[in-house]
mmCIF file of C-alpha atoms in Angstrom:
data_model
loop_
_atom_site.group_PDB
_atom_site.id
_atom_site.type_symbol
_atom_site.label_atom_id
_atom_site.label_comp_id
_atom_site.label_asym_id
_atom_site.label_seq_id
_atom_site.Cartn_x
_atom_site.Cartn_y
_atom_site.Cartn_z
ATOM 1 C CA MET G 20 117.062 118.516 67.071
ATOM 2 C CA LYS G 21 120.500 119.274 68.435
ATOM 3 C CA LYS G 22 121.324 122.113 70.819
ATOM 4 C CA ASP G 23 123.277 124.092 68.205
ATOM 5 C CA GLU G 24 120.299 123.920 65.842
ATOM 6 C CA LEU G 25 117.980 125.237 68.544
ATOM 7 C CA GLU G 26 120.415 127.970 69.463
ATOM 8 C CA ALA G 27 120.506 129.000 65.802
ATOM 9 C CA ILE G 28 116.713 129.357 65.886
ATOM 10 C CA LEU G 29 116.980 131.376 69.071
ATOM 11 C CA GLU G 30 119.372 133.799 67.390
ATOM 12 C CA GLN G 31 116.712 134.561 64.789
ATOM 13 C CA GLY G 32 114.621 136.191 67.511
ATOM 14 C CA ASP G 33 110.849 136.720 67.564
ATOM 15 C CA LEU G 34 110.232 133.279 69.031
ATOM 16 C CA GLY G 35 107.039 134.156 70.841
ATOM 17 C CA PRO G 36 106.090 133.486 74.453
ATOM 18 C CA ILE G 37 107.068 130.255 76.164
ATOM 19 C CA ASP G 38 103.373 129.494 76.712
ATOM 20 C CA GLY G 39 103.042 128.518 73.065
ATOM 21 C CA TYR G 40 105.750 125.901 73.363
ATOM 22 C CA LEU G 41 104.328 124.605 76.635
ATOM 23 C CA GLU G 42 100.961 124.225 74.935
ATOM 24 C CA MET G 43 102.608 122.123 72.227
ATOM 25 C CA VAL G 44 104.227 119.958 74.884
ATOM 26 C CA ALA G 45 100.805 119.454 76.478
ATOM 27 C CA THR G 46 98.764 118.826 73.331
ATOM 28 C CA GLU G 47 100.887 117.341 70.545
ATOM 29 C CA PRO G 48 100.323 113.573 70.218
ATOM 30 C CA ARG G 49 103.687 113.124 68.505
ATOM 31 C CA LEU G 50 106.795 114.054 70.430
ATOM 32 C CA PRO G 51 107.145 117.858 69.988
ATOM 33 C CA VAL G 52 110.912 117.953 69.565
ATOM 34 C CA VAL G 53 111.246 121.661 68.817
ATOM 35 C CA ALA G 54 108.895 122.697 71.624
ATOM 36 C CA ILE G 55 110.726 120.540 74.151
ATOM 37 C CA GLY G 56 114.044 121.885 72.924
ATOM 38 C CA MET G 57 112.857 125.466 73.250
ATOM 39 C CA CYS G 58 111.563 124.845 76.757
ATOM 40 C CA MET G 59 114.879 123.307 77.741
ATOM 41 C CA LEU G 60 116.827 126.275 76.378
ATOM 42 C CA ARG G 61 114.399 128.666 78.068
ATOM 43 C CA MET G 62 113.932 126.611 81.217
ATOM 44 C CA GLU G 63 113.932 129.681 83.450
ATOM 45 C CA GLU G 64 110.667 130.654 81.722
ATOM 46 C CA ALA G 65 109.236 127.156 81.381
ATOM 47 C CA ALA G 66 110.033 125.780 84.827
ATOM 48 C CA PRO G 67 107.315 127.595 86.840
ATOM 49 C CA ALA G 68 104.518 126.045 84.764
ATOM 50 C CA LEU G 69 106.139 122.605 84.878
ATOM 51 C CA ARG G 70 106.615 122.806 88.626
ATOM 52 C CA ALA G 71 103.019 123.934 89.077
ATOM 53 C CA ILE G 72 101.535 120.982 87.168
ATOM 54 C CA LEU G 73 103.836 118.598 89.042
ATOM 55 C CA ALA G 74 102.625 120.037 92.358
ATOM 56 C CA ARG G 75 99.007 119.545 91.306
ATOM 57 C CA GLY G 76 99.697 115.933 90.438
ATOM 58 C CA ALA G 77 101.468 115.439 93.756
ATOM 59 C CA ASN G 78 98.405 116.870 95.498
ATOM 60 C CA GLY G 79 96.213 114.254 93.839
ATOM 61 C CA GLU G 80 94.224 116.803 91.835
ATOM 62 C CA THR G 81 92.271 115.608 88.814
ATOM 63 C CA LEU G 82 94.090 116.624 85.642
ATOM 64 C CA SER G 83 92.787 116.927 82.118
ATOM 65 C CA ASP G 84 94.385 114.806 79.406
ATOM 66 C CA ASP G 85 96.494 117.746 78.257
ATOM 67 C CA GLU G 86 97.561 118.556 81.802
ATOM 68 C CA ALA G 87 98.499 114.931 82.407
ATOM 69 C CA LYS G 88 100.600 114.930 79.240
ATOM 70 C CA LEU G 89 102.317 118.141 80.341
ATOM 71 C CA LEU G 90 103.106 116.569 83.715
ATOM 72 C CA PHE G 91 104.442 113.401 82.100
ATOM 73 C CA ARG G 92 106.724 115.180 79.666
ATOM 74 C CA GLY G 93 107.419 117.901 82.207
ATOM 75 C CA VAL G 94 109.037 115.610 84.762
ATOM 76 C CA TYR G 95 111.472 114.484 82.080
ATOM 77 C CA MET G 96 112.245 118.106 81.277
ATOM 78 C CA LEU G 97 112.694 119.117 84.912
ATOM 79 C CA GLY G 98 114.864 116.061 85.486
ATOM 80 C CA GLY G 99 116.943 116.838 82.421
ATOM 81 C CA ALA G 100 117.337 120.438 83.581
ATOM 82 C CA ARG G 101 118.292 119.190 87.086
ATOM 83 C CA ASP G 102 115.689 121.436 88.636
ATOM 84 C CA LYS G 103 116.162 121.065 92.396
ATOM 85 C CA GLU G 104 113.095 123.135 93.272
ATOM 86 C CA ALA G 105 110.829 120.414 91.910
ATOM 87 C CA CYS G 106 112.333 117.592 93.974
ATOM 88 C CA ARG G 107 109.988 117.772 96.948
ATOM 89 C CA ASP G 108 106.890 117.641 94.750
ATOM 90 C CA LEU G 109 108.337 114.789 92.688
ATOM 91 C CA LEU G 110 108.859 112.731 95.839
ATOM 92 C CA ARG G 111 105.317 113.549 96.951
ATOM 93 C CA LEU G 112 104.046 112.413 93.553
ATOM 94 C CA LEU G 113 105.874 109.102 93.929
ATOM 95 C CA ARG G 114 103.962 108.496 97.157
ATOM 96 C CA ARG G 115 100.625 108.582 95.335
ATOM 97 C CA PRO G 116 98.640 105.321 94.996
ATOM 98 C CA GLU G 117 99.656 102.857 92.316
ATOM 99 C CA ALA G 118 96.614 103.550 90.112
ATOM 100 C CA GLU G 119 97.377 107.277 90.029
ATOM 101 C CA LEU G 120 101.035 106.688 89.195
ATOM 102 C CA ASP G 121 100.027 104.341 86.398
ATOM 103 C CA ASP G 122 97.650 106.938 84.948
ATOM 104 C CA LEU G 123 100.150 109.797 85.154
ATOM 105 C CA LEU G 124 103.476 108.112 84.462
ATOM 106 C CA GLY G 125 102.706 104.814 82.742
ATOM 107 C CA ASP G 126 105.946 102.978 82.030
ATOM 108 C CA GLY G 127 107.838 106.223 82.602
ATOM 109 C CA LEU G 128 107.910 105.052 86.204
ATOM 110 C CA THR G 129 110.032 102.039 85.317
ATOM 111 C CA GLN G 130 111.829 103.368 82.230
ATOM 112 C CA THR G 131 113.472 106.575 83.410
ATOM 113 C CA MET G 132 112.347 107.610 86.888
ATOM 114 C CA ALA G 133 115.669 106.812 88.583
ATOM 115 C CA ARG G 134 117.434 109.280 86.292
ATOM 116 C CA ILE G 135 114.696 111.889 86.725
ATOM 117 C CA VAL G 136 114.965 111.643 90.513
ATOM 118 C CA ALA G 137 118.758 111.820 90.416
ATOM 119 C CA GLY G 138 118.570 114.969 88.302
ATOM 120 C CA MET G 139 116.116 116.711 90.620
ATOM 121 C CA PHE G 140 117.711 115.575 93.897
ATOM 122 C CA ASP G 141 117.915 118.592 96.191
ATOM 123 C CA GLY G 142 120.301 117.196 98.791
ATOM 124 C CA ASP G 143 117.698 116.099 101.342
ATOM 125 C CA VAL G 144 118.984 112.578 101.880
ATOM 126 C CA GLU G 145 116.435 111.551 104.489
ATOM 127 C CA ALA G 146 113.477 112.708 102.405
ATOM 128 C CA LEU G 147 114.714 110.601 99.491
ATOM 129 C CA LEU G 148 115.547 107.480 101.482
ATOM 130 C CA SER G 149 112.265 107.617 103.387
ATOM 131 C CA LEU G 150 110.477 106.504 100.225
ATOM 132 C CA ILE G 151 112.587 103.358 100.154
ATOM 133 C CA THR G 152 111.718 102.407 103.733
ATOM 134 C CA ASP G 153 108.008 103.221 103.344
ATOM 135 C CA ARG G 154 106.110 100.008 102.587
ATOM 136 C CA SER G 155 103.134 102.002 101.285
ATOM 137 C CA VAL G 156 105.125 103.372 98.335
ATOM 138 C CA GLU G 157 104.488 101.517 95.076
ATOM 139 C CA GLN G 158 107.101 98.795 94.544
ATOM 140 C CA PHE G 159 108.368 100.019 91.173
ATOM 141 C CA ALA G 160 108.715 103.537 92.572
ATOM 142 C CA ARG G 161 110.801 102.155 95.449
ATOM 143 C CA ASP G 162 112.985 100.266 92.991
ATOM 144 C CA GLN G 163 113.590 103.436 90.984
ATOM 145 C CA ILE G 164 114.334 105.478 94.118
ATOM 146 C CA PHE G 165 116.816 102.771 95.087
ATOM 147 C CA GLY G 166 118.444 103.218 91.679
ATOM 148 C CA ALA G 167 118.662 106.992 92.058
ATOM 149 C CA ALA G 168 120.067 106.650 95.592
ATOM 150 C CA THR G 169 122.649 104.138 94.371
ATOM 151 C CA PHE G 170 123.957 106.511 91.725
ATOM 152 C CA LEU G 171 123.842 109.499 94.094
ATOM 153 C CA THR G 172 125.852 107.504 96.640
ATOM 154 C CA TRP G 173 128.427 106.606 94.033
ATOM 155 C CA ASN G 174 128.855 110.245 92.985
ATOM 156 C CA GLY G 175 129.097 111.470 96.575
ATOM 157 C CA ASP G 176 125.725 113.171 97.069
ATOM 158 C CA ILE G 177 124.661 110.564 99.636
ATOM 159 C CA PRO G 178 127.177 109.417 102.279
ATOM 160 C CA LEU G 179 128.166 105.804 101.736
ATOM 161 C CA ASP G 180 127.785 104.998 105.434
ATOM 162 C CA ARG G 181 124.188 106.272 105.360
ATOM 163 C CA MET G 182 123.372 104.162 102.322
ATOM 164 C CA ARG G 183 125.032 101.120 103.896
ATOM 165 C CA ARG G 184 122.876 101.475 107.032
ATOM 166 C CA LEU G 185 119.778 101.616 104.866
ATOM 167 C CA LEU G 186 120.767 98.498 102.942
ATOM 168 C CA VAL G 187 121.392 96.541 106.143
ATOM 169 C CA ALA G 188 118.125 97.713 107.718
ATOM 170 C CA PHE G 189 116.171 96.865 104.562
ATOM 171 C CA HIS G 190 117.238 93.257 104.892
ATOM 172 C CA GLU G 191 117.171 92.892 108.658
ATOM 173 C CA ASP G 192 113.777 94.573 109.041
ATOM 174 C CA LYS G 193 112.445 92.924 105.872
ATOM 175 C CA LEU G 194 111.082 96.208 104.523
ATOM 176 C CA ALA G 195 109.444 94.586 101.499
ATOM 177 C CA GLU G 196 107.449 91.444 100.849
ATOM 178 C CA ASP G 197 109.169 88.488 99.213
ATOM 179 C CA GLU G 198 109.651 88.961 95.459
ATOM 180 C CA ASP G 199 108.770 92.667 95.707
ATOM 181 C CA GLN G 200 110.449 94.743 93.002
ATOM 182 C CA ALA G 201 112.209 96.803 95.685
ATOM 183 C CA TRP G 202 114.470 93.815 96.390
ATOM 184 C CA TYR G 203 115.878 94.223 92.899
ATOM 185 C CA GLY G 204 116.880 97.793 93.691
ATOM 186 C CA TRP G 205 118.356 96.621 96.992
ATOM 187 C CA GLN G 206 120.590 93.923 95.547
ATOM 188 C CA ARG G 207 121.573 96.089 92.573
ATOM 189 C CA ALA G 208 122.684 98.835 94.992
ATOM 190 C CA ILE G 209 124.935 96.451 96.905
ATOM 191 C CA ALA G 210 126.456 95.108 93.686
ATOM 192 C CA LEU G 211 127.005 98.449 91.929
ATOM 193 C CA LEU G 212 128.482 100.062 95.038
ATOM 194 C CA GLY G 213 130.907 97.183 95.465
ATOM 195 C CA LEU G 214 129.810 96.403 99.027
ATOM 196 C CA ARG G 215 131.465 93.002 99.299
ATOM 197 C CA ASP G 216 130.796 92.757 103.053
ATOM 198 C CA LEU G 217 127.035 92.871 102.369
ATOM 199 C CA ALA G 218 127.119 90.148 99.704
ATOM 200 C CA PRO G 219 126.283 87.363 102.220
ATOM 201 C CA MET G 220 122.991 89.150 102.944
ATOM 202 C CA VAL G 221 122.108 89.045 99.244
ATOM 203 C CA HIS G 222 122.994 85.361 99.041
ATOM 204 C CA ARG G 223 120.785 84.650 102.076
ATOM 205 C CA ALA G 224 117.936 86.665 100.578
ATOM 206 C CA ILE G 225 118.201 84.614 97.386
ATOM 207 C CA ASP G 226 118.261 81.363 99.336
ATOM 208 C CA ASP G 227 115.288 82.492 101.449
ATOM 209 C CA GLY G 228 113.199 83.286 98.374
ATOM 210 C CA ARG G 229 113.040 87.022 98.900
ATOM 211 C CA ILE G 230 114.823 87.496 95.584
ATOM 212 C CA PRO G 231 113.497 85.145 92.866
ATOM 213 C CA ASP G 232 115.615 84.023 89.952
ATOM 214 C CA TRP G 233 114.042 86.504 87.534
ATOM 215 C CA MET G 234 115.909 89.256 89.383
ATOM 216 C CA LEU G 235 119.708 89.215 89.648
ATOM 217 C CA GLY G 236 120.664 85.600 90.259
ATOM 218 C CA ARG G 237 123.604 84.735 92.482
ATOM 219 C CA GLY G 238 126.025 84.447 89.572
ATOM 220 C CA GLU G 239 124.969 87.693 87.911
ATOM 221 C CA PHE G 240 125.022 89.527 91.239
ATOM 222 C CA ASP G 241 128.559 88.285 91.913
ATOM 223 C CA ASP G 242 129.642 89.391 88.431
ATOM 224 C CA VAL G 243 128.278 92.922 88.886
ATOM 225 C CA LEU G 244 129.876 93.124 92.325
ATOM 226 C CA ALA G 245 133.257 92.001 90.991
ATOM 227 C CA GLU G 246 133.036 94.514 88.166
ATOM 228 C CA ALA G 247 132.355 97.288 90.704
ATOM 229 C CA GLU G 248 135.490 96.284 92.597
ATOM 230 C CA GLN G 249 137.556 96.245 89.424
ATOM 231 C CA ARG G 250 136.200 99.515 87.969
ATOM 232 C CA PRO G 251 134.900 101.537 90.943
ATOM 233 C CA GLY G 252 135.116 104.912 89.195
ATOM 234 C CA ASP G 253 133.671 103.866 85.851
ATOM 235 C CA ILE G 254 130.318 105.596 85.300
ATOM 236 C CA SER G 255 129.549 103.333 82.357
ATOM 237 C CA ARG G 256 128.587 100.618 84.871
ATOM 238 C CA PHE G 257 125.683 102.812 85.949
ATOM 239 C CA GLU G 258 124.796 103.877 82.430
ATOM 240 C CA GLU G 259 124.472 100.208 81.473
ATOM 241 C CA ALA G 260 121.994 99.866 84.354
ATOM 242 C CA TYR G 261 120.067 102.953 83.106
ATOM 243 C CA LEU G 262 121.183 104.980 86.113
ATOM 244 C CA GLY G 263 122.667 108.456 86.165
ATOM 245 C CA TYR G 264 121.289 111.689 84.730
ATOM 246 C CA ILE G 265 119.200 112.466 81.667
ATOM 247 C CA ALA G 266 121.606 113.877 79.102
ATOM 248 C CA ASP G 267 119.070 114.484 76.319
ATOM 249 C CA VAL G 268 115.378 114.883 77.166
ATOM 250 C CA VAL G 269 114.151 114.216 73.632
ATOM 251 C CA GLU G 270 116.211 111.048 73.456
ATOM 252 C CA ALA G 271 114.884 109.959 76.853
ATOM 253 C CA LEU G 272 111.310 110.447 75.596
ATOM 254 C CA GLU G 273 111.738 108.791 72.199
ATOM 255 C CA TRP G 274 110.328 105.494 73.485
ATOM 256 C CA THR G 275 106.965 107.229 73.993
ATOM 257 C CA ASP G 276 106.692 108.433 70.404
ATOM 258 C CA TYR G 277 104.672 106.780 67.665
ATOM 259 C CA ASP G 278 106.221 104.124 65.515
ATOM 260 C CA ASP G 279 107.402 105.792 62.299
ATOM 261 C CA ALA G 280 106.268 102.690 60.448
ATOM 262 C CA ALA G 281 102.708 103.833 61.074
ATOM 263 C CA ASP G 282 103.185 106.411 58.331
ATOM 264 C CA GLN G 283 103.397 103.538 55.841
ATOM 265 C CA LEU G 284 100.195 101.801 56.954
ATOM 266 C CA SER G 285 96.862 101.888 55.173
ATOM 267 C CA ASP G 286 93.864 103.738 56.586
ATOM 268 C CA ASP G 287 92.343 100.399 57.651
ATOM 269 C CA ASP G 288 95.526 99.500 59.522
ATOM 270 C CA LEU G 289 95.594 102.914 61.167
ATOM 271 C CA ASP G 290 92.037 102.410 62.388
ATOM 272 C CA THR G 291 93.130 99.390 64.400
ATOM 273 C CA LEU G 292 96.592 100.567 65.411
ATOM 274 C CA TRP G 293 97.019 101.688 69.021
ATOM 275 C CA MET G 294 98.411 105.207 68.834
ATOM 276 C CA PRO G 295 99.541 106.401 72.274
ATOM 277 C CA THR G 296 98.192 109.805 73.291
ATOM 278 C CA GLU G 297 99.148 109.285 76.937
ATOM 279 C CA PRO G 298 102.004 107.651 78.860
ATOM 280 C CA VAL G 299 102.848 104.234 77.459
ATOM 281 C CA ARG G 300 101.889 101.420 79.811
ATOM 282 C CA ASN G 301 103.058 97.841 80.102
ATOM 283 C CA PRO G 302 99.988 95.629 79.544
ATOM 284 C CA LEU G 303 101.606 92.872 81.657
ATOM 285 C CA ARG G 304 102.256 95.059 84.659
ATOM 286 C CA HIS G 305 99.271 93.903 86.712
ATOM 287 C CA VAL G 306 99.564 90.210 85.872
ATOM 288 C CA GLY G 307 100.366 88.282 89.054
ATOM 289 C CA ARG G 308 103.791 86.669 89.255
ATOM 290 C CA ASN G 309 102.272 83.240 89.772
ATOM 291 C CA ASP G 310 99.561 83.650 87.129
ATOM 292 C CA PRO G 311 99.825 81.865 83.776
ATOM 293 C CA CYS G 312 101.842 84.024 81.407
ATOM 294 C CA PRO G 313 99.568 85.898 78.962
ATOM 295 C CA CYS G 314 101.886 84.992 76.084
ATOM 296 C CA GLY G 315 100.448 81.459 76.136
ATOM 297 C CA SER G 316 103.679 79.616 76.894
ATOM 298 C CA GLY G 317 102.056 77.642 79.697
ATOM 299 C CA LYS G 318 104.671 78.843 82.169
ATOM 300 C CA LYS G 319 104.080 81.078 85.148
ATOM 301 C CA TYR G 320 104.480 84.774 84.383
ATOM 302 C CA LYS G 321 107.490 85.071 86.720
ATOM 303 C CA LYS G 322 109.247 82.281 84.821
ATOM 304 C CA CYS G 323 108.440 83.670 81.378
ATOM 305 C CA CYS G 324 107.834 87.253 80.190
ATOM 306 C CA LEU G 325 108.546 88.844 83.564
ATOM 307 C CA ALA G 326 111.887 87.097 83.715
ATOM 308 C CA ASN G 327 112.704 88.358 80.224
ATOM 309 C CA GLN G 328 111.888 92.011 80.879
ATOM 310 C CA GLY G 329 115.419 92.833 82.024
#
């Protein structure tokens, strides 16, 4: 539903309290497009409840299924609304243990979190970058924070010199284990920001095995770096890397919705079809990089499906 359509509904009046729409966001198994749209248009009313559930998640409180769904969809909504007041709690949430993040965010952590963080960023550079340097933070969360910081550096919210110091220290102090996902965020930052003087560090990291070939290989890294030098002000470079801001919350959440083809299936098919009622999760996420790939190819996971995820 487009903004003008929602605004037309608003003009009709008698829309009821925002609590009703928040309840739909928390309970509807299918993506509640109208409810999300109404909450976005009435974010001043919706934000307190969304911030509150985010804070509870950041505190590690046990949430009901409906509360967990509200948190999951709510962080997209707060990110899309660029709600700065929620930033501190979002960063606290991203420090939670891996199992908790998987339960609450599923693949939302890897799909959209960089854009959510960028939207909520409140200007506290050190608070944001501290997640990147903290080895205890889950590796995919660090990668996504790297992505947000890269975009925020490009648009001027983070000083380039500060980001450069972080990138150098990450390599020199080896702030992640070899083949950790955070290295992907590190090398992508150097390439997208056009930091040619740091390219030798990336090449050394590749040669040393810190960055395996299923991340950006030397040739691809050099191509992205050259493109950044040729088109430094072109935001489309970041959009192609799924970095930036959330422009449309419903569109950003569409990947979590049911497959429309399910409507055409028989009752027997529906009985066996997995219908997501919680954040979608990647079933391969916890397969070890050196384990046999679950697809049955006979190759190691890192040389097969993991390499093809990008």
